[in-house]
CSV table of C-alpha atoms and ligand atoms in Angstrom, one decimal:
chain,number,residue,atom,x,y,z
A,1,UNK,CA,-13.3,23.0,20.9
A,2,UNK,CA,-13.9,25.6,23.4
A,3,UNK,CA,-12.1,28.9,23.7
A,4,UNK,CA,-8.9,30.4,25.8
A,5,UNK,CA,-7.1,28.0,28.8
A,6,UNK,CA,-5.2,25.7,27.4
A,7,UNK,CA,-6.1,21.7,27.2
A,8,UNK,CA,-3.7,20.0,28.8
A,9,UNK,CA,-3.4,16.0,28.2
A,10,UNK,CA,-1.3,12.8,28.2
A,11,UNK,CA,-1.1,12.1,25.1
A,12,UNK,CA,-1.7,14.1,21.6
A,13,UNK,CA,-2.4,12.0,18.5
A,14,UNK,CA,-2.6,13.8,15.1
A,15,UNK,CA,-4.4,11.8,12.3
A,16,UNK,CA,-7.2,9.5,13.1
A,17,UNK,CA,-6.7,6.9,10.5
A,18,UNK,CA,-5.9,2.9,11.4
A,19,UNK,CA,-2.8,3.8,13.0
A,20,UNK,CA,-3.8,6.3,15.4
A,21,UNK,CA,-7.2,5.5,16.4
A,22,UNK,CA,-5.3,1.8,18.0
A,23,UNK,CA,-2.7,4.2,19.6
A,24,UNK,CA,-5.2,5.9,21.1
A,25,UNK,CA,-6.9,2.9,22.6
A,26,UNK,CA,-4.3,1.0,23.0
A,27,UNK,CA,-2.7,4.7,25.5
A,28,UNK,CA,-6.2,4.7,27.2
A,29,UNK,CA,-6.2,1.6,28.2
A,30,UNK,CA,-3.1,2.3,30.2
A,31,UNK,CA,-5.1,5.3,31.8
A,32,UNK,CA,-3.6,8.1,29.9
A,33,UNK,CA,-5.5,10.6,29.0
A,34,UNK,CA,-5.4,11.2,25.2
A,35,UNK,CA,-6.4,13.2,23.0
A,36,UNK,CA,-6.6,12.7,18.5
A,37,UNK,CA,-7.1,14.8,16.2
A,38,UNK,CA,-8.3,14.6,12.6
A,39,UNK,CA,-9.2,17.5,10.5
A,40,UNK,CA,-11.8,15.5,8.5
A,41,UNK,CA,-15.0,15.4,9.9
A,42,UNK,CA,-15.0,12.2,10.3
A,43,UNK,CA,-12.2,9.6,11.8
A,44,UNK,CA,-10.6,6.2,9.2
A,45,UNK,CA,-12.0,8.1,5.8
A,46,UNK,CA,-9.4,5.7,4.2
A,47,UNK,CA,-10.4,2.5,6.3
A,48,UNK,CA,-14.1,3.2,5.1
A,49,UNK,CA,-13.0,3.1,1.3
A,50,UNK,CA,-10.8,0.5,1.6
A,51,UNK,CA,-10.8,-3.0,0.2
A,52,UNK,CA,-13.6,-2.2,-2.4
A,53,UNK,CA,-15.6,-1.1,1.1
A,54,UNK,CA,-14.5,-4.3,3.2
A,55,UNK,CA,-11.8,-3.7,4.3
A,56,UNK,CA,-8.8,-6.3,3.8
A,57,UNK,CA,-7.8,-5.7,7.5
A,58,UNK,CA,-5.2,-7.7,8.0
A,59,UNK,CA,-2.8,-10.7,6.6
A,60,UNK,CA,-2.4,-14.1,8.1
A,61,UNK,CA,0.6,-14.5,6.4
A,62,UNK,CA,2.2,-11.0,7.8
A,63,UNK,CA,6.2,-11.4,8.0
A,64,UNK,CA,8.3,-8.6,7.6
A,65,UNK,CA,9.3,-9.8,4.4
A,66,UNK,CA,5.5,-8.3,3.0
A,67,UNK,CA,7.2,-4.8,3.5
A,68,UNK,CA,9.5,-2.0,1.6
A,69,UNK,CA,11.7,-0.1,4.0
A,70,UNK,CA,15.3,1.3,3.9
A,71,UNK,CA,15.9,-1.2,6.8
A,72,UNK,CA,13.7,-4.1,6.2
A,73,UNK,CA,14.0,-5.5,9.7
A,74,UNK,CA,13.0,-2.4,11.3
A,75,UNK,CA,9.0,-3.6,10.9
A,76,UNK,CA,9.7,-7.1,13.0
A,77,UNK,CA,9.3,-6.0,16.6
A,78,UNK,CA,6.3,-4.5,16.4
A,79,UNK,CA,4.7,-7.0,14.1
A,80,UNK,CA,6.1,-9.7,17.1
A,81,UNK,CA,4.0,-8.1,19.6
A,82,UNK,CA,0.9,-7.4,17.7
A,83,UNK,CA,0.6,-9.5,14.5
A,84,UNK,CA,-3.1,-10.7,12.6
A,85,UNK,CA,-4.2,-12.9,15.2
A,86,UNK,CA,-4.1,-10.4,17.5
A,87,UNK,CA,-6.2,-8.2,15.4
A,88,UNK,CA,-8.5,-10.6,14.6
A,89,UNK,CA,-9.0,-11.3,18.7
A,90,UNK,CA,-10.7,-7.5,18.5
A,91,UNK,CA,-13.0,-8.5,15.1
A,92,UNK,CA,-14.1,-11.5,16.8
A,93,UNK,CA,-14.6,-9.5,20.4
A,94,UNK,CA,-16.8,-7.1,18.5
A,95,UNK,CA,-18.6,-9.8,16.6
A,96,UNK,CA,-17.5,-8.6,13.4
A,97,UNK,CA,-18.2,-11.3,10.1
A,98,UNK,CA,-15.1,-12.0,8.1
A,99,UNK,CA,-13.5,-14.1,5.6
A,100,UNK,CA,-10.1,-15.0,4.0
A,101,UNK,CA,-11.0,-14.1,0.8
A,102,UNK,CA,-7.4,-15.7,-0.4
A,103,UNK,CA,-3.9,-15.7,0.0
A,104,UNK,CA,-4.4,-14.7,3.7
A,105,UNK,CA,-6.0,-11.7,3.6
A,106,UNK,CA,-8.9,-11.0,5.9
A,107,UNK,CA,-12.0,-8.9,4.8
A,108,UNK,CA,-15.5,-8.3,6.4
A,109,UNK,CA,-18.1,-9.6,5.3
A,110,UNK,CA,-20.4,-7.0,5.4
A,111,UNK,CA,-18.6,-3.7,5.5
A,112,UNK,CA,-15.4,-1.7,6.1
A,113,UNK,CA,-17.7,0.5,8.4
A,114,UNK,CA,-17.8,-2.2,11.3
A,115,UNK,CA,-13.9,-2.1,11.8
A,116,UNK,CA,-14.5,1.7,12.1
A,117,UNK,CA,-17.4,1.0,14.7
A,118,UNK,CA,-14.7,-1.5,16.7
A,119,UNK,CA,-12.7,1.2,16.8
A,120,UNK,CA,-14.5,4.4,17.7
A,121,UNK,CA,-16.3,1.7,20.4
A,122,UNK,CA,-12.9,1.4,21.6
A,123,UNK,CA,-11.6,4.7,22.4
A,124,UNK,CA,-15.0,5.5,23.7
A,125,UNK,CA,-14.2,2.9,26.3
A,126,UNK,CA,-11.4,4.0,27.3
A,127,UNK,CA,-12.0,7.7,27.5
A,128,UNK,CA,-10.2,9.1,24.1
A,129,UNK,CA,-11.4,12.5,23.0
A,130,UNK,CA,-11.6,13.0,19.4
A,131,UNK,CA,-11.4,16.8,18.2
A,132,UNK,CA,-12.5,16.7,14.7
A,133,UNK,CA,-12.4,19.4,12.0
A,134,UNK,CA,-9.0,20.2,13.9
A,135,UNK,CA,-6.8,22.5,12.6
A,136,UNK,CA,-2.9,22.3,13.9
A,137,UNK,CA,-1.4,25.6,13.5
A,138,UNK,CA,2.3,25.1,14.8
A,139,UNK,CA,3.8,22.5,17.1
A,140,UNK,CA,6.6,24.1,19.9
A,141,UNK,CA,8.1,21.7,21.7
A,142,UNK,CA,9.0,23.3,25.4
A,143,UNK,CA,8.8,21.0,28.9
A,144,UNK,CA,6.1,19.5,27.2
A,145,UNK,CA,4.3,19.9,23.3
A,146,UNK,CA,2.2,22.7,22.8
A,147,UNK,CA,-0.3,22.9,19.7
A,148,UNK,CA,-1.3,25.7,18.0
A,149,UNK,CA,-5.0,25.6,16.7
A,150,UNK,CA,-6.9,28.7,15.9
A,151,UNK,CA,-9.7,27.7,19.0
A,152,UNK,CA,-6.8,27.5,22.1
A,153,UNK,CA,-3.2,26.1,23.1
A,154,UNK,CA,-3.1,22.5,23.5
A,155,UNK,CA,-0.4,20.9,25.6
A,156,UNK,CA,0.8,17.0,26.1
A,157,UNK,CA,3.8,15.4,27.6
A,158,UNK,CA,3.9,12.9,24.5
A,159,UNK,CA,2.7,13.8,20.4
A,160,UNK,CA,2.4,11.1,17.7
A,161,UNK,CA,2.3,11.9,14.5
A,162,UNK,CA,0.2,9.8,12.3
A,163,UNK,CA,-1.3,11.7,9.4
A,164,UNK,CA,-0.5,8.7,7.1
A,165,UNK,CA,1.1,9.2,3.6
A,166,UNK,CA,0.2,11.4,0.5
A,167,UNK,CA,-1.9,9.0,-1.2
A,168,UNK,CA,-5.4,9.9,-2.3
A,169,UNK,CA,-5.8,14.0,-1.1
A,170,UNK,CA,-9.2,13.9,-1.7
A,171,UNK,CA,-9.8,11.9,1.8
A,172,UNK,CA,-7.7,14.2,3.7
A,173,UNK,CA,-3.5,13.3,3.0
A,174,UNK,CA,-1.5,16.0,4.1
A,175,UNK,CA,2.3,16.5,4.2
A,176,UNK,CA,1.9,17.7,8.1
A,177,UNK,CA,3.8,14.9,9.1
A,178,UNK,CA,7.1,15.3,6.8
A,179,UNK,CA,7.0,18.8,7.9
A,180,UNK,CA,6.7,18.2,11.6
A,181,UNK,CA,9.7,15.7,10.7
A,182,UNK,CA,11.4,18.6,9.3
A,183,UNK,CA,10.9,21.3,11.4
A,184,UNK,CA,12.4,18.8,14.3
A,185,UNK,CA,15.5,18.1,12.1
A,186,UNK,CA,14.1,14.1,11.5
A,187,UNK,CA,15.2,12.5,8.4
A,188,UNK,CA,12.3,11.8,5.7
A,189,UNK,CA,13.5,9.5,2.9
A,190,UNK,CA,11.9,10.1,-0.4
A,191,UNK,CA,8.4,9.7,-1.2
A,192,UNK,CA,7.2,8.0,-4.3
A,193,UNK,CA,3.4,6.5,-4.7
A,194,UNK,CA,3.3,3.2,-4.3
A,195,UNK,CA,0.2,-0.1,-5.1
A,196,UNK,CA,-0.4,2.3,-8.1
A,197,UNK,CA,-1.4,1.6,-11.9
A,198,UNK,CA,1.3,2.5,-14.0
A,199,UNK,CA,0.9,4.3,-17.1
A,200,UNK,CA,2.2,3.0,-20.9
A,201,UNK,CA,4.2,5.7,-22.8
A,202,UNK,CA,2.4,7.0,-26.1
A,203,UNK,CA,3.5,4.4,-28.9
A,204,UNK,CA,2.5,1.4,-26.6
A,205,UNK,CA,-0.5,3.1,-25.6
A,206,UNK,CA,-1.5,3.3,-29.2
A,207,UNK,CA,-1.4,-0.4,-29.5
A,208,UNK,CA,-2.8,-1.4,-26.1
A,209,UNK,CA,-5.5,0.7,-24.9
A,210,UNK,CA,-7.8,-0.6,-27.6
A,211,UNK,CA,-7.0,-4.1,-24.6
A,212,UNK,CA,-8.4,-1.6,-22.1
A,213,UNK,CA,-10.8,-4.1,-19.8
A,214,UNK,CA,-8.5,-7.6,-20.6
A,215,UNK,CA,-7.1,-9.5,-17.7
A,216,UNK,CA,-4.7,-12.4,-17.6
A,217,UNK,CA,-2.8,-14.0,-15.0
A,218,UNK,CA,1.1,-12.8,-15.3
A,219,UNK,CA,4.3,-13.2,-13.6
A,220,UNK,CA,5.4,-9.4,-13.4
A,221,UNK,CA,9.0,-8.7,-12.4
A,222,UNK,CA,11.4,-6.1,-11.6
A,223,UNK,CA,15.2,-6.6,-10.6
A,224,UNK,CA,14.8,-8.9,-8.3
A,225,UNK,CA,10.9,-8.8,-7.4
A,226,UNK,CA,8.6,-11.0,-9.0
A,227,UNK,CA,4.8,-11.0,-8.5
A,228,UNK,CA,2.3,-13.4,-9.5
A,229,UNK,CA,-1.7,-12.5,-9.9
A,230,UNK,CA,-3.4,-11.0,-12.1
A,231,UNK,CA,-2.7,-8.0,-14.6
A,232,UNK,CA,-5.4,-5.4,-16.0
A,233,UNK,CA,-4.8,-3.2,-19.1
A,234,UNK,CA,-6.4,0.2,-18.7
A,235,UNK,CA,-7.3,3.0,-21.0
A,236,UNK,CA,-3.7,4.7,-19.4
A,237,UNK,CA,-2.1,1.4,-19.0
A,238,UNK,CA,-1.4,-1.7,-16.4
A,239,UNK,CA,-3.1,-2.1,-13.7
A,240,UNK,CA,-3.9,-5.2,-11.5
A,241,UNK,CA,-3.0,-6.8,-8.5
A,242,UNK,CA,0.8,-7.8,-10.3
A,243,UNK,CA,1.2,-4.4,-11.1
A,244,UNK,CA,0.1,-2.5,-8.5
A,245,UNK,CA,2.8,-4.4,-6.5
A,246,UNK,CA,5.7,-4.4,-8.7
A,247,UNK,CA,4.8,-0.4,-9.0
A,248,UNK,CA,5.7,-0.1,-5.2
A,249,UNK,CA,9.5,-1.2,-6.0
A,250,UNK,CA,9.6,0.1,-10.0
A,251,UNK,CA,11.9,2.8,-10.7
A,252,UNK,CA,11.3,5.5,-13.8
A,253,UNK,CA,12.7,4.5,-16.8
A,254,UNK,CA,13.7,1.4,-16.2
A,255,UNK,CA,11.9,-1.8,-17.9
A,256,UNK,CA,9.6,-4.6,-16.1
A,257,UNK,CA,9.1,-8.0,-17.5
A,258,UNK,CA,5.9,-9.6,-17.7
A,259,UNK,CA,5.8,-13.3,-18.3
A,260,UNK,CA,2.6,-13.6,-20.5
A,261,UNK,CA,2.4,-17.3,-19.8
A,262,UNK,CA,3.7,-18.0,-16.4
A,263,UNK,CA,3.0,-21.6,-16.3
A,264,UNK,CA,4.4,-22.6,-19.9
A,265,UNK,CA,8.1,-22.5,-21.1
A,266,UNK,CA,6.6,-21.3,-24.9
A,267,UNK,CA,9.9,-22.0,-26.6
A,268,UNK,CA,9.8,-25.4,-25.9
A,269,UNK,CA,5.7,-25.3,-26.3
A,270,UNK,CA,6.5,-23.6,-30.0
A,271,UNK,CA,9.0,-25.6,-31.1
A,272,UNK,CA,7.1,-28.9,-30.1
A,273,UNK,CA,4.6,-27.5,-32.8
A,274,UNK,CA,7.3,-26.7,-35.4
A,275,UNK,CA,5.7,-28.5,-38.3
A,276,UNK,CA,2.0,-27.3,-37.2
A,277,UNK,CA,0.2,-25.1,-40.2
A,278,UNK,CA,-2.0,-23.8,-37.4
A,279,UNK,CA,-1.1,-19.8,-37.4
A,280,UNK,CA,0.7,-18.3,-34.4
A,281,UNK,CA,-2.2,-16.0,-33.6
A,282,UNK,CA,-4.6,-18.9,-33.7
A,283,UNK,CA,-2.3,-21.0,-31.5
A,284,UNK,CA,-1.7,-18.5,-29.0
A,285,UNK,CA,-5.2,-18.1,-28.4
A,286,UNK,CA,-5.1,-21.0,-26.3
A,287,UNK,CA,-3.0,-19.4,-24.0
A,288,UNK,CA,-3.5,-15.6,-24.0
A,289,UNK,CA,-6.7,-13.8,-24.1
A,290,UNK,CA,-8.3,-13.8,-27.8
A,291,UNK,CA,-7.8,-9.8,-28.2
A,292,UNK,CA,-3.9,-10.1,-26.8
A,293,UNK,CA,-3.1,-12.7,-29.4
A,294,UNK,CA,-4.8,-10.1,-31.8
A,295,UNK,CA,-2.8,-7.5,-30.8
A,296,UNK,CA,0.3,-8.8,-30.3
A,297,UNK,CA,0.7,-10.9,-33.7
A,298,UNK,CA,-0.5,-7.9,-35.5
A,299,UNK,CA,1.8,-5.5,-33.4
A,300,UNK,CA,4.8,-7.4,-32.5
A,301,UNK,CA,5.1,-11.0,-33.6
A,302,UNK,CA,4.9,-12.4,-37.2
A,303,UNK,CA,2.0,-14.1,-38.1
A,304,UNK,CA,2.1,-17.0,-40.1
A,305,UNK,CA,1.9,-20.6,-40.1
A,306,UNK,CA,4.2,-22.2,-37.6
A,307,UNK,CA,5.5,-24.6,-39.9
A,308,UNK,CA,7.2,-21.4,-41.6
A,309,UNK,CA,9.3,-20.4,-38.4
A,310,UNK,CA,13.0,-20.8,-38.3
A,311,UNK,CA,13.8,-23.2,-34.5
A,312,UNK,CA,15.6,-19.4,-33.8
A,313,UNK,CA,12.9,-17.4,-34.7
A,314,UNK,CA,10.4,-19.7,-32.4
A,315,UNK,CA,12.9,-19.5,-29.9
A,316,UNK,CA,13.1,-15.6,-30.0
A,317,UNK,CA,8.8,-15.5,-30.1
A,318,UNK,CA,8.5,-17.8,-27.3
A,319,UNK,CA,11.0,-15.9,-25.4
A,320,UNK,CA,9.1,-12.9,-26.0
A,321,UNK,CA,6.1,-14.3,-24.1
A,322,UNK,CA,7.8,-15.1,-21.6
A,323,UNK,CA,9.7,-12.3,-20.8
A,324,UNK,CA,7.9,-8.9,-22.2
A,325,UNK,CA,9.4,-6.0,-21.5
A,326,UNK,CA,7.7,-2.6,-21.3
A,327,UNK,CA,9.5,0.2,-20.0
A,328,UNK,CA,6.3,2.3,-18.7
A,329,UNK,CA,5.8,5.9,-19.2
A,330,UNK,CA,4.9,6.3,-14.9
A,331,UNK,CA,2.4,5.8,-12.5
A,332,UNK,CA,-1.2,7.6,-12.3
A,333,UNK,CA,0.1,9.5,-9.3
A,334,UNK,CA,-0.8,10.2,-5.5
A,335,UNK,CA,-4.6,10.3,-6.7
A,336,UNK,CA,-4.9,7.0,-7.5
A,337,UNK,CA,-2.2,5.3,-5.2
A,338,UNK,CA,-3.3,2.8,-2.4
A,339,UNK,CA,0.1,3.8,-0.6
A,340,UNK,CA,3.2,6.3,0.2
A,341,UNK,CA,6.6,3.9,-0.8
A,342,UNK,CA,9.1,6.3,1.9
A,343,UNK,CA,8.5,8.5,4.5
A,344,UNK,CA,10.2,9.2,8.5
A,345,UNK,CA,13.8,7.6,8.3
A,346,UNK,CA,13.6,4.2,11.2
A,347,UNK,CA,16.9,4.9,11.8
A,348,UNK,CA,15.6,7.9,13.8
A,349,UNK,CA,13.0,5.6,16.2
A,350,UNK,CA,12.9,3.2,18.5
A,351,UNK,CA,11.9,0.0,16.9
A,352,UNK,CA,10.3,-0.9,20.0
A,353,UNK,CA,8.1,1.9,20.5
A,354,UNK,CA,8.2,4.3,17.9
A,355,UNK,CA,9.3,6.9,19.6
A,356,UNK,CA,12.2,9.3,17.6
A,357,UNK,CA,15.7,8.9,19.1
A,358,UNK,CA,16.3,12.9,18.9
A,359,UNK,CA,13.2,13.9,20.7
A,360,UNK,CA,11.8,12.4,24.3
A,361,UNK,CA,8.2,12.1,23.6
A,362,UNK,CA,8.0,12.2,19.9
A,363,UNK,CA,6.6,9.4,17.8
A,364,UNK,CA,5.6,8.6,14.1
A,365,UNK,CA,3.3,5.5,13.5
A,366,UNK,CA,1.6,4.1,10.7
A,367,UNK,CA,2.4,4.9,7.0
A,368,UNK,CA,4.0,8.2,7.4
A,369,UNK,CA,6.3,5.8,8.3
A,370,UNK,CA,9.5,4.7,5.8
A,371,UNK,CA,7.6,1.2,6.3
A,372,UNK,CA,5.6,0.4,3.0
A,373,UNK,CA,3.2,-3.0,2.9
A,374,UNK,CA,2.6,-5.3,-0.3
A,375,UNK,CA,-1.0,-5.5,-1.4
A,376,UNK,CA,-3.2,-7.7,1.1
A,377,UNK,CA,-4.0,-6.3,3.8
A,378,UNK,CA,-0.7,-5.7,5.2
A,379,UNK,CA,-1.0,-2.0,5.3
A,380,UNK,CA,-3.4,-2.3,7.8
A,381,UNK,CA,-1.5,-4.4,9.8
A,382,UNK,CA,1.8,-2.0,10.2
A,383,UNK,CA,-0.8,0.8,11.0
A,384,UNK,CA,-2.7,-1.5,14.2
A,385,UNK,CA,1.2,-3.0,15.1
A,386,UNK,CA,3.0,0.3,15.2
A,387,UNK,CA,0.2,2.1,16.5
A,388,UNK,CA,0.0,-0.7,19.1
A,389,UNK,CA,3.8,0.0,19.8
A,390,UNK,CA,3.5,3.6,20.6
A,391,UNK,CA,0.3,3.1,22.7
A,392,UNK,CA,2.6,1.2,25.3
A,393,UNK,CA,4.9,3.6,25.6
A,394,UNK,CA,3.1,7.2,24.5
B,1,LIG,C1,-8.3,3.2,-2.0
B,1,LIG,C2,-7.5,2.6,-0.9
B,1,LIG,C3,-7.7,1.3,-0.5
B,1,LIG,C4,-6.9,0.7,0.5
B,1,LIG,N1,-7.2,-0.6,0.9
B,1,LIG,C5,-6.5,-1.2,1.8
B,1,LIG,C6,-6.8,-2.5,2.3
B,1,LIG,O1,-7.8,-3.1,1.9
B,1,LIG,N2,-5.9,-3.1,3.2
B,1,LIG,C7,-4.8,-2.5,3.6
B,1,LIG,O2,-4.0,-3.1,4.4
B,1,LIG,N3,-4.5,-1.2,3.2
B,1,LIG,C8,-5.3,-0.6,2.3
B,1,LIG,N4,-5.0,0.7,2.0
B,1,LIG,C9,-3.9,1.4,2.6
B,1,LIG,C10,-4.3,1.9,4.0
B,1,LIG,O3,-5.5,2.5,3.9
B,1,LIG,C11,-3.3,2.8,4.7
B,1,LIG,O4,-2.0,2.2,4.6
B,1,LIG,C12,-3.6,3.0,6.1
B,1,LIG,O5,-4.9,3.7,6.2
B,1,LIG,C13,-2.5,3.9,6.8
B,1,LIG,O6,-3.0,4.2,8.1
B,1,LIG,P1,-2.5,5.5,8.8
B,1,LIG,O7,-3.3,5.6,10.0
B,1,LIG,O8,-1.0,5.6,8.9
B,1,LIG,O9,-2.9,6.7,7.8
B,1,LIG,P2,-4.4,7.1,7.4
B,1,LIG,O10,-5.4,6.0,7.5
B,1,LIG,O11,-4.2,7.8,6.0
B,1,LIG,O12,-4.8,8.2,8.4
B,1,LIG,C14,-4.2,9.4,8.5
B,1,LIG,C15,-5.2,10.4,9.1
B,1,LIG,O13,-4.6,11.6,9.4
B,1,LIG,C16,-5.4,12.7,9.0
B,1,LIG,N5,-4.6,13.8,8.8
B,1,LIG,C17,-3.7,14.0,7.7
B,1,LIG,N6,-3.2,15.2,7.8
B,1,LIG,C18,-3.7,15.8,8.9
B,1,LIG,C19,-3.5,17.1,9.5
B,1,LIG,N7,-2.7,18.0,9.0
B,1,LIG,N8,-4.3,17.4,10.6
B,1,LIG,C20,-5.1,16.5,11.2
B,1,LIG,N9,-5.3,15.3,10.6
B,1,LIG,C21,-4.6,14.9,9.5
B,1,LIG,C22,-6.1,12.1,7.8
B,1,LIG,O14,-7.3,12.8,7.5
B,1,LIG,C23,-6.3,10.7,8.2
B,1,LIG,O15,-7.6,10.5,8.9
B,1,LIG,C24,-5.8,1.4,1.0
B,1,LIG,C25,-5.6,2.7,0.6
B,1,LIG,C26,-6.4,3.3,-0.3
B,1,LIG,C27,-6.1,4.7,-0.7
């Protein structure tokens, strides 16, 4: 940045992550001049890293069902107007190898790096400026928004915030948005990490971490939520695709229930053996992992023939299976959260374009958002729609 006279442009975006490097092309391309800023030194630090370095970029099977918000329809207009296939159009443009790896959800083939190349190519084509290693200072609003950075003023008719959520500091999360929210009087709802292990409180951690590495498919629920894929214990606790869902809707304190063997009613599986002399730990072993039988016979459940069981006390074991409940200690925190559960209020924007009802010219985008995605790739796909949104309008 060069010294003194203030820039003057169209359009200020702060935070070049997914969301506001396709607001940015998506405002150039209607011949505005814009102009984003990222304080990394480099733009999409989070789209390089993500999906193990592939990027799952979007979801086939996007509805606005695959999101947490306060107001669950709020994600629907946007998603109408730019959903996965409409991403996909721009892979395919820029020659980019994918794959549904499953379930819907879209990954490069190569690496996360080429959606990063589609997208710098992008706002190169259509004139975006990118100021990186920028620092905003203050925002004031006046006829139009003037930025504070320690080089020069910088001035634009509209300003869209998104600097994503708090997930993973070490690749640049901030809490500049929130405060921007604040310091204009927008409501923030509360922030909690979200797609994140969970950790096991001390006496179960005792008896599980020696499981640390063991994987079985599980049907993990909470309330109402119910998740089916595959769970990971960890030297701190769960982790796994199940659980990194369920952790986005979990609530401290209160207990989830993992159903061990999803596709077996093990009641009626144990009491079909009542008169086996086979031992419960050896039985089990055909349906859970060798070391989980292990542990859970020697932990939990009695072990001994199952020709010694009462039809109640099968009942009660079989029920135990299939409904475990843990009550976990928390979650392993921002640093190792895929996701920000919370965020800017929808009730204060336009559904339509992003923009904030109290202030003309305002607009939050991507998942600074109060607009949270499951796992697969759906994240992504709320940052390109909203950020679509607001470059129509911005
Ligand atoms: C390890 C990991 C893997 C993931 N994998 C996937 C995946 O495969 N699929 C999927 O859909 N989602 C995935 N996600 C989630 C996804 O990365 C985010 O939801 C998405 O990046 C949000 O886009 P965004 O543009 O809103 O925010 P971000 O991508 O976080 O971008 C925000 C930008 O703002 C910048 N910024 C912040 N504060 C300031 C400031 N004060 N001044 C200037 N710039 C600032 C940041 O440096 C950043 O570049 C993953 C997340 C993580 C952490």
């Amino acid at each position: 940045m060069g010294k003194d006279s203030p820039i003057q442009k169209d359009v200020i975006i702060i935070g070049a992550g997914a969301a506001g490097l396709m607001c940015a092309i998506e405002a150039g391309k209607r011949g505005r001049s814009v102009l984003l800023l990222e304080h990394n030194e480099a733009v999409g630090k989070k789209i390089r890293i993500s999906g193990g370095g592939r990027c799952n970029f979007t979801n086939l099977h996007t509805t606005a069902g695959n999101f947490i918000s306060k107001n669950p329809h709020f994600a629907k207009s946007a998603l109408a107007r730019f959903g996965p296939q409409e991403f996909c159009k721009m892979v395919e443009n820029h020659k980019i190898p994918f794959h549904e790896k499953k379930l819907g959800q879209l990954f490069c083939d190569k690496s996360a790096q080429d959606i990063i190349g589609l997208l710098k190519k992008e706002c190169l084509r259509y004139g975006v400026d990118i100021f990186l290693g920028a620092k905003v200072m203050d925002i004031a609003p006046k006829d139009f928004f003037s930025l504070t950075t320690p080089q020069q003023e910088l001035r634009s008719q509209s300003l869209v915030i998104a600097t994503g959520g708090l997930s993973v500091p070490s690749l640049g999360a901030t809490n500049m948005g929130y405060q921007i929210a604040q310091k204009f009087d927008i409501k923030v709802n509360p922030c909690k990490p979200g797609l994140v292990p969970l950790t096991l409180q001390e006496k179960d951690l005792r008896i599980f971490k020696d499981l640390s590495g063991v994987s079985l498919d599980a049907l993990v629920s909470f309330e109402n939520r119910n998740f089916r894929e595959n769970i990971l214990f960890t030297h701190k606790g769960l982790s796994g695709p199940a659980i990194l869902q369920i952790s986005s809707y979990w609530e401290p304190k209160k207990p989830l229930s993992i159903n061990l063997v999803p596709d077996h009613d093990m009641s009626a599986v144990l009491k079909a053996r009542r008169t086996a002399t086979v031992s419960l730990k050896n039985f089990l072993k055909d349906y859970l992992p060798l070391r989980l039988a292990d542990v859970l016979c020697d932990h939990f459940l009695e072990n001994k023939p199952l020709n010694n069981y009462s039809l109640d006390q099968l009942q009660k074991t079989g029920n135990r299976l299939n409904n475990w409940e843990i009550i976990p200690e928390g979650t392993e925190g921002y640093a190792k959260a895929e996701v920000t559960v919370g965020g800017i209020d929808t009730d204060e924007l336009s559904s339509k374009t992003m923009e904030t009802k109290k202030i003309p010219g305002l607009y939050f985008i991507g998942e600074v958002v109060d607009v949270t995605g499951h796992l697969g790739g759906f994240n992504f796909q709320w940052a390109w729609a909203s950020g679509f949104a607001a470059g129509q309008y911005a």
